[in-house]
PDB file of C-alpha atoms and ligand atoms in Angstrom:
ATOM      1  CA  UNK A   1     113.483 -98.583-112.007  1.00  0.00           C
ATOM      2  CA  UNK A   2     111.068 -96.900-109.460  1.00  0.00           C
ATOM      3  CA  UNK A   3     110.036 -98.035-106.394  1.00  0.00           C
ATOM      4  CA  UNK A   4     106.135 -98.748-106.504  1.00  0.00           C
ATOM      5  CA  UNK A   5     103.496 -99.675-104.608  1.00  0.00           C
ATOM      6  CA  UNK A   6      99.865-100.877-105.541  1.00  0.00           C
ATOM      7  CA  UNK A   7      96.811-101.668-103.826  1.00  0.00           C
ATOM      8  CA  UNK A   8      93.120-102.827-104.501  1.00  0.00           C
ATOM      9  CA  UNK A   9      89.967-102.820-102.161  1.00  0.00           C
ATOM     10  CA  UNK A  10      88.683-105.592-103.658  1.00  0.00           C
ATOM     11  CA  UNK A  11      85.754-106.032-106.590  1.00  0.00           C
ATOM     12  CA  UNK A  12      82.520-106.363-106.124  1.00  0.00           C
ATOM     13  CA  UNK A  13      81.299-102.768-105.298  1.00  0.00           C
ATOM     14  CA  UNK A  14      77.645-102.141-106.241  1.00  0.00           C
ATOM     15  CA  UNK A  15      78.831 -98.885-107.215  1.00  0.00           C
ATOM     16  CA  UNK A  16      82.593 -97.356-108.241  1.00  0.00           C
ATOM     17  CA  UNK A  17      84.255 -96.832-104.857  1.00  0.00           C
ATOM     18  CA  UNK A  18      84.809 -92.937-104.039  1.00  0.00           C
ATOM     19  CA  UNK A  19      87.624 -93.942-101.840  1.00  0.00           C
ATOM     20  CA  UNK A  20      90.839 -92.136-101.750  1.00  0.00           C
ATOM     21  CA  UNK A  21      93.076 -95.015-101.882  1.00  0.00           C
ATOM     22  CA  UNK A  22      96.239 -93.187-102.158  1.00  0.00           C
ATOM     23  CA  UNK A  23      95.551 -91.315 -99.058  1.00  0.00           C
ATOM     24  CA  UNK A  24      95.491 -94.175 -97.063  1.00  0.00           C
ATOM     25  CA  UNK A  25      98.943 -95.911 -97.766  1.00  0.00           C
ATOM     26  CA  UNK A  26     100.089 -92.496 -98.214  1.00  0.00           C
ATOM     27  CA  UNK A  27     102.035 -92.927 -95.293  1.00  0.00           C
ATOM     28  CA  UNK A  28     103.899 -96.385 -95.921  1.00  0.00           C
ATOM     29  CA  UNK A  29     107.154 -95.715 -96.066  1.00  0.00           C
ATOM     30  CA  UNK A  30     108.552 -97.443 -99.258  1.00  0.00           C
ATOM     31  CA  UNK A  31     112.279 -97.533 -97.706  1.00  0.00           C
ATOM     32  CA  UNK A  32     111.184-100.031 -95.338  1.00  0.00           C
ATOM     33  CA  UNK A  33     111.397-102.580 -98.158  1.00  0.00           C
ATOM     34  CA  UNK A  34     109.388-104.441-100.453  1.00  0.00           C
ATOM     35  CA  UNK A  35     107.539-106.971 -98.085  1.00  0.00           C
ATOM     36  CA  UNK A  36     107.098-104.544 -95.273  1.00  0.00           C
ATOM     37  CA  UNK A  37     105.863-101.931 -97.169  1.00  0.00           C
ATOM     38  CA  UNK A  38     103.016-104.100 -98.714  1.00  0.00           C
ATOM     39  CA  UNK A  39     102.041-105.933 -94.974  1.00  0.00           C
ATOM     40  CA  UNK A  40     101.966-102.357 -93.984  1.00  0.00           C
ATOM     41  CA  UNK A  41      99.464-101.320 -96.888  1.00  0.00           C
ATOM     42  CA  UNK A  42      97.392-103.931 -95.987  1.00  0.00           C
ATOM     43  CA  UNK A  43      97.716-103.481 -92.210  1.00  0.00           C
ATOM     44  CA  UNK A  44      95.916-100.304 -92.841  1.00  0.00           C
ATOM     45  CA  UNK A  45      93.297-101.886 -95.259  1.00  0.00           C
ATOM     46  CA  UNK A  46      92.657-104.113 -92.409  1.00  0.00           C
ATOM     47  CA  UNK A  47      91.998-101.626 -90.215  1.00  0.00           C
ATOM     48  CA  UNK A  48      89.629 -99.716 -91.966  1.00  0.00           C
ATOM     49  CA  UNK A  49      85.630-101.106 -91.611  1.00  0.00           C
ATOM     50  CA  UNK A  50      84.665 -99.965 -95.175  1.00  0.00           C
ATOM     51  CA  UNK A  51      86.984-102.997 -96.910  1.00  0.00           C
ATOM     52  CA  UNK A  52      86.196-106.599 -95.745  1.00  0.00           C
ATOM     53  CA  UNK A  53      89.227-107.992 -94.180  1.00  0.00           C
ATOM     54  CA  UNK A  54      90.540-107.299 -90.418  1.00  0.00           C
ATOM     55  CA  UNK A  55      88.255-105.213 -89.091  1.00  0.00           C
ATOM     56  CA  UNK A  56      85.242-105.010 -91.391  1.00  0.00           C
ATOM     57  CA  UNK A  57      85.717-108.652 -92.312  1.00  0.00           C
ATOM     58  CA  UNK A  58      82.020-110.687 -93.017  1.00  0.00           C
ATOM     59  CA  UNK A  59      81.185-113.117 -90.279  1.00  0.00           C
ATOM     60  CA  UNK A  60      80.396-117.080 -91.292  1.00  0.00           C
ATOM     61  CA  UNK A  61      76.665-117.850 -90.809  1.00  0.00           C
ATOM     62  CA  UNK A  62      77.123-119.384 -87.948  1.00  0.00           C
ATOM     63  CA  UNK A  63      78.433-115.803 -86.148  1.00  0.00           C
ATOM     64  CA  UNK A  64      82.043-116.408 -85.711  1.00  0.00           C
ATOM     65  CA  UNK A  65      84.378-114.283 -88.008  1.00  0.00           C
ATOM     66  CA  UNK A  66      87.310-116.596 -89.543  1.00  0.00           C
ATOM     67  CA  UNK A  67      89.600-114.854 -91.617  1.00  0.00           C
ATOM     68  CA  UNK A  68      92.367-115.624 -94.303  1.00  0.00           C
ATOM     69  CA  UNK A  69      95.855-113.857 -94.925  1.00  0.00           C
ATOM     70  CA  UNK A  70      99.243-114.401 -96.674  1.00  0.00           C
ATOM     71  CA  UNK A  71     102.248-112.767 -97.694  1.00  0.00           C
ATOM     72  CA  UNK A  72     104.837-113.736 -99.996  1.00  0.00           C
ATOM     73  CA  UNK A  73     108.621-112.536-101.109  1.00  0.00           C
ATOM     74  CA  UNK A  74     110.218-113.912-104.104  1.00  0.00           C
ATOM     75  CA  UNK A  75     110.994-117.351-102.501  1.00  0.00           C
ATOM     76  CA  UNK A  76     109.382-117.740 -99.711  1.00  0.00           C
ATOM     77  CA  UNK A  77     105.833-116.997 -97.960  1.00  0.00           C
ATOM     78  CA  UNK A  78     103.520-117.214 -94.873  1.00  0.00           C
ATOM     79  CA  UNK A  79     100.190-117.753 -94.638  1.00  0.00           C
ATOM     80  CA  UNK A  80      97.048-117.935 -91.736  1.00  0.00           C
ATOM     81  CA  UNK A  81      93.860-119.747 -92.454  1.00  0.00           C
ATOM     82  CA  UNK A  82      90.708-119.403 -90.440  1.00  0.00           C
ATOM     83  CA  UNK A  83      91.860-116.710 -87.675  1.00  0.00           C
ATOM     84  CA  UNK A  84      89.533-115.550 -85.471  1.00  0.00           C
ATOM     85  CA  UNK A  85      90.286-112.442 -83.140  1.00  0.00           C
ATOM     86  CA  UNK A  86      93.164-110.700 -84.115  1.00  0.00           C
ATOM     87  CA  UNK A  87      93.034-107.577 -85.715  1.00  0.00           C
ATOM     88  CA  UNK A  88      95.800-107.896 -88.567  1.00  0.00           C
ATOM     89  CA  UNK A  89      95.503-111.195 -90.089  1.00  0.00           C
ATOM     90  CA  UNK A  90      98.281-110.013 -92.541  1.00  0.00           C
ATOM     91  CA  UNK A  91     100.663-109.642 -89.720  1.00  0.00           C
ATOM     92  CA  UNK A  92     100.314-112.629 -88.016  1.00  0.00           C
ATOM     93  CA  UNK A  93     101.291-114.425 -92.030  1.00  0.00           C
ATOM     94  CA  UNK A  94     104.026-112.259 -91.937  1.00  0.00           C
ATOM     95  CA  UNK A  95     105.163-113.719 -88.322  1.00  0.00           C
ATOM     96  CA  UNK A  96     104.400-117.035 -90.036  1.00  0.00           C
ATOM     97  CA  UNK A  97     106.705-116.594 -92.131  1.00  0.00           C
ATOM     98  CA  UNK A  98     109.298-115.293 -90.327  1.00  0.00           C
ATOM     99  CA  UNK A  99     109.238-116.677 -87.573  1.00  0.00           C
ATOM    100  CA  UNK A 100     107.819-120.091 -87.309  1.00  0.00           C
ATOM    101  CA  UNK A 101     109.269-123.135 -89.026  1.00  0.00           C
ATOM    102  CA  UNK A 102     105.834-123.530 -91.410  1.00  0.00           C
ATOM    103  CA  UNK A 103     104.408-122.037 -94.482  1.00  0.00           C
ATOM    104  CA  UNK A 104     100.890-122.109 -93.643  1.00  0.00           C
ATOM    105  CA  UNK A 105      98.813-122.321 -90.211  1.00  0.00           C
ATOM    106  CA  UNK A 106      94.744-122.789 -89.773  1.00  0.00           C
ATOM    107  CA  UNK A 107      92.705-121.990 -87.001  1.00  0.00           C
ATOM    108  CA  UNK A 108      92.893-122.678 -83.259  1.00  0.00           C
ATOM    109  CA  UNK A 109      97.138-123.521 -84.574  1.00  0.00           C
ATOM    110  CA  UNK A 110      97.102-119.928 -85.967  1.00  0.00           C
ATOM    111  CA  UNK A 111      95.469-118.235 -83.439  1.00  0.00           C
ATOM    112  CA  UNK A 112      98.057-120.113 -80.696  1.00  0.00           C
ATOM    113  CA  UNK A 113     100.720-118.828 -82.694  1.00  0.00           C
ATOM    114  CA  UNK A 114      99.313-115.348 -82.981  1.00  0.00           C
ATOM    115  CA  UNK A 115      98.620-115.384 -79.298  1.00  0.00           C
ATOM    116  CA  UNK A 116     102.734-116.790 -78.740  1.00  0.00           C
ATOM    117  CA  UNK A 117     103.728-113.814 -80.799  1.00  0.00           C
ATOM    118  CA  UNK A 118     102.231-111.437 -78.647  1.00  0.00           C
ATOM    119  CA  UNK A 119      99.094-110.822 -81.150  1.00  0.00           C
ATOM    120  CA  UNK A 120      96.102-109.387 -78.704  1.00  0.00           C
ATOM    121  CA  UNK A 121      92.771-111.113 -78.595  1.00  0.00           C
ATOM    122  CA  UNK A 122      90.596-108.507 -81.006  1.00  0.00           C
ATOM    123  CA  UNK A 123      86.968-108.249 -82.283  1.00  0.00           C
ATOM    124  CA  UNK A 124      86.852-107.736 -85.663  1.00  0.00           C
ATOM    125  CA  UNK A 125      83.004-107.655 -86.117  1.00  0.00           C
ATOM    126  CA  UNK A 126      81.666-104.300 -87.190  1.00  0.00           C
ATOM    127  CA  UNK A 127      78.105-103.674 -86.205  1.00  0.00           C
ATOM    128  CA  UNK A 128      77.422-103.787 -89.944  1.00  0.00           C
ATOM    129  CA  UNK A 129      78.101-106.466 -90.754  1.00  0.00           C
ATOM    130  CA  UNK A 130      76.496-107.787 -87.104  1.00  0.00           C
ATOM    131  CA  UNK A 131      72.974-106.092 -88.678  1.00  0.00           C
ATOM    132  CA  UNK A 132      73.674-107.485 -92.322  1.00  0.00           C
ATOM    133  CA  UNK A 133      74.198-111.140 -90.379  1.00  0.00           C
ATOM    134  CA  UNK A 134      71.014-110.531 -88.398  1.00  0.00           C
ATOM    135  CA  UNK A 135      68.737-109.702 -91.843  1.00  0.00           C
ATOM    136  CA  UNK A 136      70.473-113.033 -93.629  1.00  0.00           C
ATOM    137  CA  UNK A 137      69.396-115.188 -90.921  1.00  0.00           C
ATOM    138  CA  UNK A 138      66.060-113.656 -90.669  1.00  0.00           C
ATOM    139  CA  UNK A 139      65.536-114.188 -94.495  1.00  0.00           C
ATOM    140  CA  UNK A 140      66.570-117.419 -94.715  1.00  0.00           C
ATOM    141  CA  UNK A 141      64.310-118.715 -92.129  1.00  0.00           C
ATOM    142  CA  UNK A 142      61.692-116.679 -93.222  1.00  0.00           C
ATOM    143  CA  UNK A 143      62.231-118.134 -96.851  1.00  0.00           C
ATOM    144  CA  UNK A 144      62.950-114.906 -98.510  1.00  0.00           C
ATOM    145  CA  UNK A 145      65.569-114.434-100.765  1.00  0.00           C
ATOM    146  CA  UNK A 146      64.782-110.475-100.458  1.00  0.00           C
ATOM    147  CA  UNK A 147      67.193-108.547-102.587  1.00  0.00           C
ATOM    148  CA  UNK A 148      69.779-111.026-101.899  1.00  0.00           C
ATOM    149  CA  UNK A 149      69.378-114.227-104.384  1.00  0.00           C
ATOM    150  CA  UNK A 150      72.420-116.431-102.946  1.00  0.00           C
ATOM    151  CA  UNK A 151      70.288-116.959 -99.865  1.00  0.00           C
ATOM    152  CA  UNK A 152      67.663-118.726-102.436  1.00  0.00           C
ATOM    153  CA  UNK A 153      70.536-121.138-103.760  1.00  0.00           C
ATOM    154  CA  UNK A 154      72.938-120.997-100.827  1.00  0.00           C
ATOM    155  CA  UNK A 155      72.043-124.643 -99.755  1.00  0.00           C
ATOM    156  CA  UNK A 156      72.847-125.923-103.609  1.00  0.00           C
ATOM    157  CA  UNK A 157      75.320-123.841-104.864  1.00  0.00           C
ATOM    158  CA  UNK A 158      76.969-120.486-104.213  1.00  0.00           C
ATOM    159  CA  UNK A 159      75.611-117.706-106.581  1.00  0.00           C
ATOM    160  CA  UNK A 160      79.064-115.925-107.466  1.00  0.00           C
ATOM    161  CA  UNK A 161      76.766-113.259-109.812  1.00  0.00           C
ATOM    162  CA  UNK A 162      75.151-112.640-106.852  1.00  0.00           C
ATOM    163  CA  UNK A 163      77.489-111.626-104.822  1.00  0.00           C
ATOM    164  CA  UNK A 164      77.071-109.284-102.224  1.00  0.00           C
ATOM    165  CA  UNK A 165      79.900-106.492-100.827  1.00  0.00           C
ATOM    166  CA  UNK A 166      83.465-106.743-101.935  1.00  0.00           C
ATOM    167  CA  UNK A 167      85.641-109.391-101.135  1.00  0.00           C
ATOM    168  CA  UNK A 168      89.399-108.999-100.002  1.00  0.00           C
ATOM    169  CA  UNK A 169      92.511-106.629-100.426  1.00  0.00           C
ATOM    170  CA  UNK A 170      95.791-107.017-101.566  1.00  0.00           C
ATOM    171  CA  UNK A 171      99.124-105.279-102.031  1.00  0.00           C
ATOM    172  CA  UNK A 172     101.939-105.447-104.543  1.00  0.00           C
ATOM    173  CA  UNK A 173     105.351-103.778-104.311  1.00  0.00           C
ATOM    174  CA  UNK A 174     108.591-103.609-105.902  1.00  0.00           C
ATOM    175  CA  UNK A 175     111.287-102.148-104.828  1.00  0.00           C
ATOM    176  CA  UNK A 176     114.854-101.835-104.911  1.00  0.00           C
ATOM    177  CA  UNK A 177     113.920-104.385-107.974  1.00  0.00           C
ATOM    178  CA  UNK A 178     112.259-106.780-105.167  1.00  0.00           C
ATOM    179  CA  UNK A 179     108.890-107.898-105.653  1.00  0.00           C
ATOM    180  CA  UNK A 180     105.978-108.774-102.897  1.00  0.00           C
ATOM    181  CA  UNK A 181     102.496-109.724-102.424  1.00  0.00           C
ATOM    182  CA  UNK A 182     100.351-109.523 -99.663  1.00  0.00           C
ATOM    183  CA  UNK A 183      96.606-110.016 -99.485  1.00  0.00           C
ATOM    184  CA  UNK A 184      93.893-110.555 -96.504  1.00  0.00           C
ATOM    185  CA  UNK A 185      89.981-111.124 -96.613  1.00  0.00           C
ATOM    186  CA  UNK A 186      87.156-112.261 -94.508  1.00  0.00           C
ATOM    187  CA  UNK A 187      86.006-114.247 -97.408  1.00  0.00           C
ATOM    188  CA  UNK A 188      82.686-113.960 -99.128  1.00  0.00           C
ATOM    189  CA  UNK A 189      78.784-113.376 -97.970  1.00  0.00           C
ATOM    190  CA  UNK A 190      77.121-115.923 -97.058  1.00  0.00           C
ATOM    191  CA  UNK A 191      79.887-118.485 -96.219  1.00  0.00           C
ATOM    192  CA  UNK A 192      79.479-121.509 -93.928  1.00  0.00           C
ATOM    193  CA  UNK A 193      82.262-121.450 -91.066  1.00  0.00           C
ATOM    194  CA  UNK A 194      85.068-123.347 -92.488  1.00  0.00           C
ATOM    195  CA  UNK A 195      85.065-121.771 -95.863  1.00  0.00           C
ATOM    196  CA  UNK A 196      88.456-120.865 -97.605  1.00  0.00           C
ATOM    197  CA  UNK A 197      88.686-118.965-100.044  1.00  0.00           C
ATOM    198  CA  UNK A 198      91.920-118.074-103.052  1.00  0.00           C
ATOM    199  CA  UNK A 199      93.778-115.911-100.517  1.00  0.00           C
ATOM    200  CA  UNK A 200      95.819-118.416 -98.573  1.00  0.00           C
ATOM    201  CA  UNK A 201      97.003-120.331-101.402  1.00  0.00           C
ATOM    202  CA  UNK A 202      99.898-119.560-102.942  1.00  0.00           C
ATOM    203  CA  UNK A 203      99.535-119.160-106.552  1.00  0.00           C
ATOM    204  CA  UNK A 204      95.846-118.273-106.327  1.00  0.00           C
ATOM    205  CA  UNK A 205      95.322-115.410-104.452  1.00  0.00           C
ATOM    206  CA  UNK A 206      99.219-113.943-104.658  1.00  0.00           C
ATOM    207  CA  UNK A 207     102.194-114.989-106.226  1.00  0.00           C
ATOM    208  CA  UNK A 208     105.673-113.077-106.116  1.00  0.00           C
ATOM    209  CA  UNK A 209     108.736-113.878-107.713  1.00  0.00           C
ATOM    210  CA  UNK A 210     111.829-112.742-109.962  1.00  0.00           C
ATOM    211  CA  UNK A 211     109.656-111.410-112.389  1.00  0.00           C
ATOM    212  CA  UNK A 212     107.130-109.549-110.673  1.00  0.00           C
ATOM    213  CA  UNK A 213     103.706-109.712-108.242  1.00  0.00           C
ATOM    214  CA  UNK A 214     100.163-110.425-108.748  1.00  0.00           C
ATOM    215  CA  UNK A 215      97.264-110.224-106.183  1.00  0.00           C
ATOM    216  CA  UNK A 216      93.461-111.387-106.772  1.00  0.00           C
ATOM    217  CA  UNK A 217      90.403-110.833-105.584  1.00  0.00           C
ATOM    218  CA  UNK A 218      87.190-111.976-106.714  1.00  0.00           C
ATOM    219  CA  UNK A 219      85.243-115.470-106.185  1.00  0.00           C
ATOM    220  CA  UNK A 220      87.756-117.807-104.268  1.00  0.00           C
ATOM    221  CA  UNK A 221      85.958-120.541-105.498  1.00  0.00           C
ATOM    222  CA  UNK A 222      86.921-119.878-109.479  1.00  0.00           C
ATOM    223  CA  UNK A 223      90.158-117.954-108.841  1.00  0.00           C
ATOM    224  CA  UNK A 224      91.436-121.448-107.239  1.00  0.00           C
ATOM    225  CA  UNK A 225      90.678-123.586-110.352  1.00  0.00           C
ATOM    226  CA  UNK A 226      92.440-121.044-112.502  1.00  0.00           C
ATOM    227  CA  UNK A 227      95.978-120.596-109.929  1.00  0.00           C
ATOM    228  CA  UNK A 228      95.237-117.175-111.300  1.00  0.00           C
ATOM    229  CA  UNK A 229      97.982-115.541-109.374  1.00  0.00           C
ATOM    230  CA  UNK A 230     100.567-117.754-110.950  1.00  0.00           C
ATOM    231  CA  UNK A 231      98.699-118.240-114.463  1.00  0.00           C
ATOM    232  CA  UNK A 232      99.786-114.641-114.311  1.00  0.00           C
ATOM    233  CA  UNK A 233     102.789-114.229-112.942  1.00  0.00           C
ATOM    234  CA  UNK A 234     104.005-117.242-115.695  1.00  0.00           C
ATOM    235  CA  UNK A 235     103.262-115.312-118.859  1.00  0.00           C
ATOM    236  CA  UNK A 236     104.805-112.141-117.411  1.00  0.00           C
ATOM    237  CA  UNK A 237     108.159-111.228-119.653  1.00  0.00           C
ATOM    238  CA  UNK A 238     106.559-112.926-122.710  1.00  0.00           C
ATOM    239  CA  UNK A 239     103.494-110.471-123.210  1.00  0.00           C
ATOM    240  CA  UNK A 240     102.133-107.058-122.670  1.00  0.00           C
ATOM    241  CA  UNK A 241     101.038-107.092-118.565  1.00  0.00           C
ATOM    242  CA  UNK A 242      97.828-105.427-119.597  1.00  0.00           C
ATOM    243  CA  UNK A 243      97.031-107.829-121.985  1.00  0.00           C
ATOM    244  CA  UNK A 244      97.699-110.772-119.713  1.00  0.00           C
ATOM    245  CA  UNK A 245      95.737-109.632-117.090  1.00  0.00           C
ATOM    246  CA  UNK A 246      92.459-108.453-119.213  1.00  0.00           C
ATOM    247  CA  UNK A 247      93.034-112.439-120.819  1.00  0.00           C
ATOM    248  CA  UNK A 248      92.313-113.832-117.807  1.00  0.00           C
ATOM    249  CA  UNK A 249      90.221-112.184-115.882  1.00  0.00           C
ATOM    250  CA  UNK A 250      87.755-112.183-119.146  1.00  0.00           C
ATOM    251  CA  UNK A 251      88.155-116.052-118.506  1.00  0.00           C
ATOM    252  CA  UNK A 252      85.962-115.624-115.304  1.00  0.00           C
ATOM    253  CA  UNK A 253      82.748-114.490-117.312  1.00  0.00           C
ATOM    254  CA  UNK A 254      80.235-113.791-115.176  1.00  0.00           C
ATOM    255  CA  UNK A 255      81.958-114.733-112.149  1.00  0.00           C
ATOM    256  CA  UNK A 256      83.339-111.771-110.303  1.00  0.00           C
ATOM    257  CA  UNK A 257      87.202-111.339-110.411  1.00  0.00           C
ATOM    258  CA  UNK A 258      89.937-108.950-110.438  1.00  0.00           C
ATOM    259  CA  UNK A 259      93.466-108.579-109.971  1.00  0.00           C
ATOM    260  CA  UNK A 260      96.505-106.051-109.469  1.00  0.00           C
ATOM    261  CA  UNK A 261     100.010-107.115-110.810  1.00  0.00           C
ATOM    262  CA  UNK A 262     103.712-105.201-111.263  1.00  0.00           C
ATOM    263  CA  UNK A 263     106.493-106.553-113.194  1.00  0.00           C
ATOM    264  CA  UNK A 264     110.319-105.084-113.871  1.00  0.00           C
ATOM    265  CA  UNK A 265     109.115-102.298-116.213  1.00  0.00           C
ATOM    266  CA  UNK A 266     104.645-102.650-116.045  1.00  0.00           C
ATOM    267  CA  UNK A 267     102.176-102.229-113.787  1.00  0.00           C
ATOM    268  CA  UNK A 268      98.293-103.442-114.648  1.00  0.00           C
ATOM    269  CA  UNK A 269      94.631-103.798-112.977  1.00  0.00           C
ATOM    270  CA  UNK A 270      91.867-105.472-114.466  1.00  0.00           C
ATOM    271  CA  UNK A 271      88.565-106.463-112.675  1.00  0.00           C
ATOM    272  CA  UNK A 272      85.616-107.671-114.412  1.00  0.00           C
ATOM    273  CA  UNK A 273      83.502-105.235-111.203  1.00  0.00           C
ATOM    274  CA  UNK A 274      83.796-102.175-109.655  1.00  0.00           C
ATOM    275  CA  UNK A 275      87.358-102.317-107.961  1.00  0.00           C
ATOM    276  CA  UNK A 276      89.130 -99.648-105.604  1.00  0.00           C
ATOM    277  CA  UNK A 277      92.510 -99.178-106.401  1.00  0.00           C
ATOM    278  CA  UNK A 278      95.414 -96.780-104.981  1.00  0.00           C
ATOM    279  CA  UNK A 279      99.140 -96.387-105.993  1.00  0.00           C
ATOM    280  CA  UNK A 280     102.583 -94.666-104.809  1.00  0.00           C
ATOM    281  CA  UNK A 281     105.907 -94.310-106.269  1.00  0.00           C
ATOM    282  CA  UNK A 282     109.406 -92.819-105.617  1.00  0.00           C
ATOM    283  CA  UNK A 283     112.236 -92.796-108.505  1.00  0.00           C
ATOM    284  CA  UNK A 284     115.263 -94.263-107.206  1.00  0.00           C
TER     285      UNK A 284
HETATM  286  N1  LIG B 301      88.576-113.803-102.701  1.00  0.00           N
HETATM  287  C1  LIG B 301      88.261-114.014-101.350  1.00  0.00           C
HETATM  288  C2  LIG B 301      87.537-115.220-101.088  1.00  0.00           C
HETATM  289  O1  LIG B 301      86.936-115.822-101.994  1.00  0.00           O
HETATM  290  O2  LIG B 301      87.529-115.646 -99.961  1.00  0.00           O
END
């Protein structure tokens, strides 16, 4: 069995990503293990402005830029809701899970514990997304929907056809036959602050066990009500991985979703949307 590692970019790009996504976790070292090698993946996702989550992430309406990470190893997992002002939300699950005597922390608790684990106070507003914040505001008090029809129906119902940039990334490994997930995102656009999305729920926006790893991306919203991650990983072993995956991500319809997911002997990516994805491997 090879050692492999997968990562998306998230869906939702108006047009097919010309990203070189193997270049950038070209340099995670796979012998570092299964978990570390996917935080590390998505450390660099993080880190890089063009992928919304860490640095890059969309800020609420209100300004403020609350993000959402986790990371999970067959039987056991970490997870951060709501950050604000760290640079690697991913990390600070990873500490969560390591290192404090929780599963999950939210807000002004995770960014203590981020701060207690030596995690730096950080910016991660781009001036992008600062500009694309400015022209929301300005439409919606001007009225105008623009080129951007969730602004029309944000104050009855989010608009997930509508949706606007891409929406999280995520990272799947397995190797030395273990499997891990690790995802982050600074949600969707527009979002009231307070917001949370599928990624810090286990089962919905990652899932890792004995039998493999799944991460999603896509509406939060809809990917909850399905537990897509773990509607996944539970049919794994009985069907073909491709065939499991294209099942239920065609459940989503119009609603934008995608997902990356590894087993013992298959790997598979399905998005109903324009999704980045990027891949290494070493035989063993
Ligand atoms: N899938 C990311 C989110 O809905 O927040």
């Amino acid at each position: 069995m090879n050692d492999v590692l997968l990562i998306h970019g998230g869906v939702g790009w108006a047009e097919p990503p010309r990203i070189d996504m193997n270049a950038i976790i070209s340099s995670v070292d796979l012998g570092q293990g299964s978990v570390n090698a996917a935080v590390k993946a998505v450390s660099f996702l993080e880190d890089d402005p063009r992928f919304n989550a860490g640095t890059g992430s969309f800020p609420r309406i209100d300004g403020s830029v609350q993000m959402d990470a986790a990371v999970m190893a067959a039987g056991n997992f970490g997870a951060v809701i709501g950050i604000e002002k760290v640079r690697n939300p991913v990390l600070v699950a990873l500490a969560v899970m390591n290192s404090s005597p929780h599963n999950v922390l939210s807000g002004d608790g995770a960014i203590r514990f981020a701060r207690i684990m030596g995690f730096e106070e950080y910016d991660p507003m781009t001036p992008e997304n600062r500009n694309r914040l400015e022209k929301l505001l300005e439409d919606i008090k001007a009225g105008n929907p623009g080129n951007n029809p969730r602004i029309a129906s944000f104050s009855r119902k989010i608009d997930p056809e509508k949706l606007i940039g891409t929406d999280t990334v995520g990272a799947i490994a397995r190797i030395n036959g273990r499997f891990s997930a690790a995802v982050s995102t600074g949600g969707v656009f527009p979002m009231m602050r307070g917001r949370v999305g599928d990624v810090p729920f286990i089962g919905c926006g990652f899932y890792a066990g004995d039998k493999g790893a799944a991460v999603a991306t896509g509406i939060g919203e809809e990917i909850m009500k399905r537990l897509l991650c773990y509607s996944i990983y539970s049919r794994m072993g009985k069907e073909d991985l491709q065939d499991i995956v294209r099942d239920e991500i065609e459940k989503f319809g119009v609603n934008l979703a995608g997902v990356i997911a590894i087993t013992k002997d298959q790997e598979a990516t399905f998005a109903n949307g324009n999704m980045a994805v990027g891949r290494k491997a070493s035989h063993v």
